[in-house]
């Protein structure tokens, strides 16, 4: 088929069909580089469009016959809810807009200002996003701390102060000390904290406040923003891959997510605010993008801003701007050009600067769990570090399977119909069981900080009950034997680990904002601290063993740091659950300031991923994407089967394909087609007999064009022809025709029926396609949509073919 008839892009095969081998070579070479392919494919589109612009200006319509243009119809180029965007069309539109601005920028001062605005709008947008994300994150941190402390007591002189702020005047800011300004609930009612009545009263207030916070969070989500529940990362990955979920990034979701996460964390539930912070940041990115039409009206360009916002979310959540950029690149972004990398870095930098300026953590550091120790680790410690990675991979695999099983049960049972009651039940059980154990009673962030810390003269917790004689806070930590308090703490930590593992399975997925990072870090830190204490005592009792390479001696400086093991264990479990690697290591050393410990972290994270991948290829986010049936085509997943495009295309052989003809379809026929089918688009052919391809028209664009023409054009009748041809025959006889060539995609991506599905899937991944048309010798045979690809991949993997609910 010739270019003037079909206008296919470079990926299409010419009418002289060369055979499968040549076809594969052409397709493979054309998709070898994403950026090159984008330039190649859109060049054809732009040239076609330019020629038609010139044509429409130079050729007058006979007898007053007008042509409907895309600019005349509001809503053209936009997408309906739960649809996949057309990356190629949106990027081509942006290039056309940029070329127009550049061409005319020297005509006037106004044109020059427009060109400057177009060039800088992306940077200004990410600057605003970074500033507001930093401010919102600081507000959430401060509010969460205040509400969390409210479960334990109140500051009578200033109830809006949390415990640390209340105790500033007495210079007692340690959570293990008391100060006169802060009153616990038993003290407020005249009881002693150590008495039985005081314990019961504190227990009661703890549970009541927890249930109240949890219920309020669930009610707000249920009534105002159902999309505000959960962490939002699976949906964010799906949206950044090109899927539309209206309302998920809206203003109400932003507001309720911000308030709900403070309430949910303060309720003491086994969840964190770090995952939801990414969702909140992307909501802000979506809202600010509408201030700049270049991004607000172009879904593909908007995703560049959303990727930068995701980096800012991790930056403020962990105080890790570089880790945020890597997280956006490795974990959530689908399309990440170099320009987006720079903007993500800038956005994360601005957000981190704002958080550091506001200083919600109340210290000189902008990170959550800054560690004070920097003692070098021993080479042979890589063995227990790797063992922690293996344990982290096993825990992660078990957690993913248990959580997915429970989430599937929730969706298919009556339990899913009562989300508020489920939240109340889990919050009540969590509060009742957590309070007796001091390590589950305290917030997860305080527990992680305690487990990461090194025992010194200021530590009075049972974990630091060693037989030491420390009088100088600046002196080195003495290498000594554990006391009875450490053994009590170890039993408490074992119980806390079991409780955290079980309760988190049921908590992640309830209808409140809930992040997974802090519970994962908490479980891993408990496991790592237990292993670290064991290694420490092994070194104490046998310091001359070959394992310690003579670096440990009785009575000398401590050569094993249990806090380092907690840090490594935390990274191992989080890596086992999320399957992150590079971003996780960078986040961990930014989170703690422990740059010296990169190699132990890398060893544990790599071992964790290998073990996890051996039992299941999907991390928790990918597992929930599959569970919810989101149309996500993973770039990291390989397809090794030998099927062809003809095996997957719709309709199957000997079945008719729904098409439009370029000059013989009536307006009544178009309306009937729209009414009787639910396809998202229709191929346009020369005639039903020849089936030579002309182009492809989207259902939404066709529907809007028909409705607009019936409203604005007089003389249209049901027998009026709908024309997709460049010219109208002159003189024209008959009813007023409707010319819709300008909404027609004259360069649809096409493949032949003998193209391997491996190549087709690569095209869908690298080009972000919605569909490809299948031809043979230039004649249209069928169509392959993203849904068909996902269904086929699941069929080949012997999974449920109906799990992909895309349009």
PDB file of C-alpha atoms in Angstrom, residues 1 4-6 659-665 683-688 690 692-695 721-727 738-741 744 746:
ATOM      1  CA  UNK A   1       0.000   0.000   0.000  1.00  0.00           C
ATOM      2  CA  UNK A   4      -0.479   8.481  -0.006  1.00  0.00           C
ATOM      3  CA  UNK A   5      -3.189   5.881   0.608  1.00  0.00           C
ATOM      4  CA  UNK A   6      -2.263   4.718   4.069  1.00  0.00           C
ATOM      5  CA  UNK A 659     -14.541  -0.314   9.864  1.00  0.00           C
ATOM      6  CA  UNK A 660     -15.494   3.014   8.322  1.00  0.00           C
ATOM      7  CA  UNK A 661     -15.053   3.779   4.646  1.00  0.00           C
ATOM      8  CA  UNK A 662     -13.460   7.006   3.536  1.00  0.00           C
ATOM      9  CA  UNK A 663     -16.280   8.284   1.310  1.00  0.00           C
ATOM     10  CA  UNK A 664     -19.346   5.988   1.406  1.00  0.00           C
ATOM     11  CA  UNK A 665     -20.428   5.971   5.065  1.00  0.00           C
ATOM     12  CA  UNK A 683     -10.039   1.883  11.167  1.00  0.00           C
ATOM     13  CA  UNK A 684     -10.905   3.836   8.043  1.00  0.00           C
ATOM     14  CA  UNK A 685     -10.463   1.989   4.726  1.00  0.00           C
ATOM     15  CA  UNK A 686     -10.774   2.931   1.061  1.00  0.00           C
ATOM     16  CA  UNK A 687     -13.730   0.591   0.575  1.00  0.00           C
ATOM     17  CA  UNK A 688     -15.106  -2.547   2.148  1.00  0.00           C
ATOM     18  CA  UNK A 690     -10.468  -3.414  -1.069  1.00  0.00           C
ATOM     19  CA  UNK A 692      -6.856  -0.780   1.946  1.00  0.00           C
ATOM     20  CA  UNK A 693      -6.066   1.224   5.075  1.00  0.00           C
ATOM     21  CA  UNK A 694      -6.481   5.012   5.135  1.00  0.00           C
ATOM     22  CA  UNK A 695      -6.181   5.814   8.839  1.00  0.00           C
ATOM     23  CA  UNK A 721     -21.958  11.355   3.685  1.00  0.00           C
ATOM     24  CA  UNK A 722     -19.112  11.451   6.212  1.00  0.00           C
ATOM     25  CA  UNK A 723     -15.950  12.059   4.214  1.00  0.00           C
ATOM     26  CA  UNK A 724     -12.371  11.291   5.252  1.00  0.00           C
ATOM     27  CA  UNK A 725     -10.942  12.272   1.854  1.00  0.00           C
ATOM     28  CA  UNK A 726      -8.721  15.348   1.318  1.00  0.00           C
ATOM     29  CA  UNK A 727     -11.000  16.893  -1.309  1.00  0.00           C
ATOM     30  CA  UNK A 738     -19.517  16.166   6.720  1.00  0.00           C
ATOM     31  CA  UNK A 739     -15.764  16.312   6.196  1.00  0.00           C
ATOM     32  CA  UNK A 740     -13.840  14.807   9.152  1.00  0.00           C
ATOM     33  CA  UNK A 741     -10.408  14.214   7.699  1.00  0.00           C
ATOM     34  CA  UNK A 744      -8.264  11.176  11.306  1.00  0.00           C
ATOM     35  CA  UNK A 746      -3.294   9.261   8.935  1.00  0.00           C
TER      36      UNK A 746
END
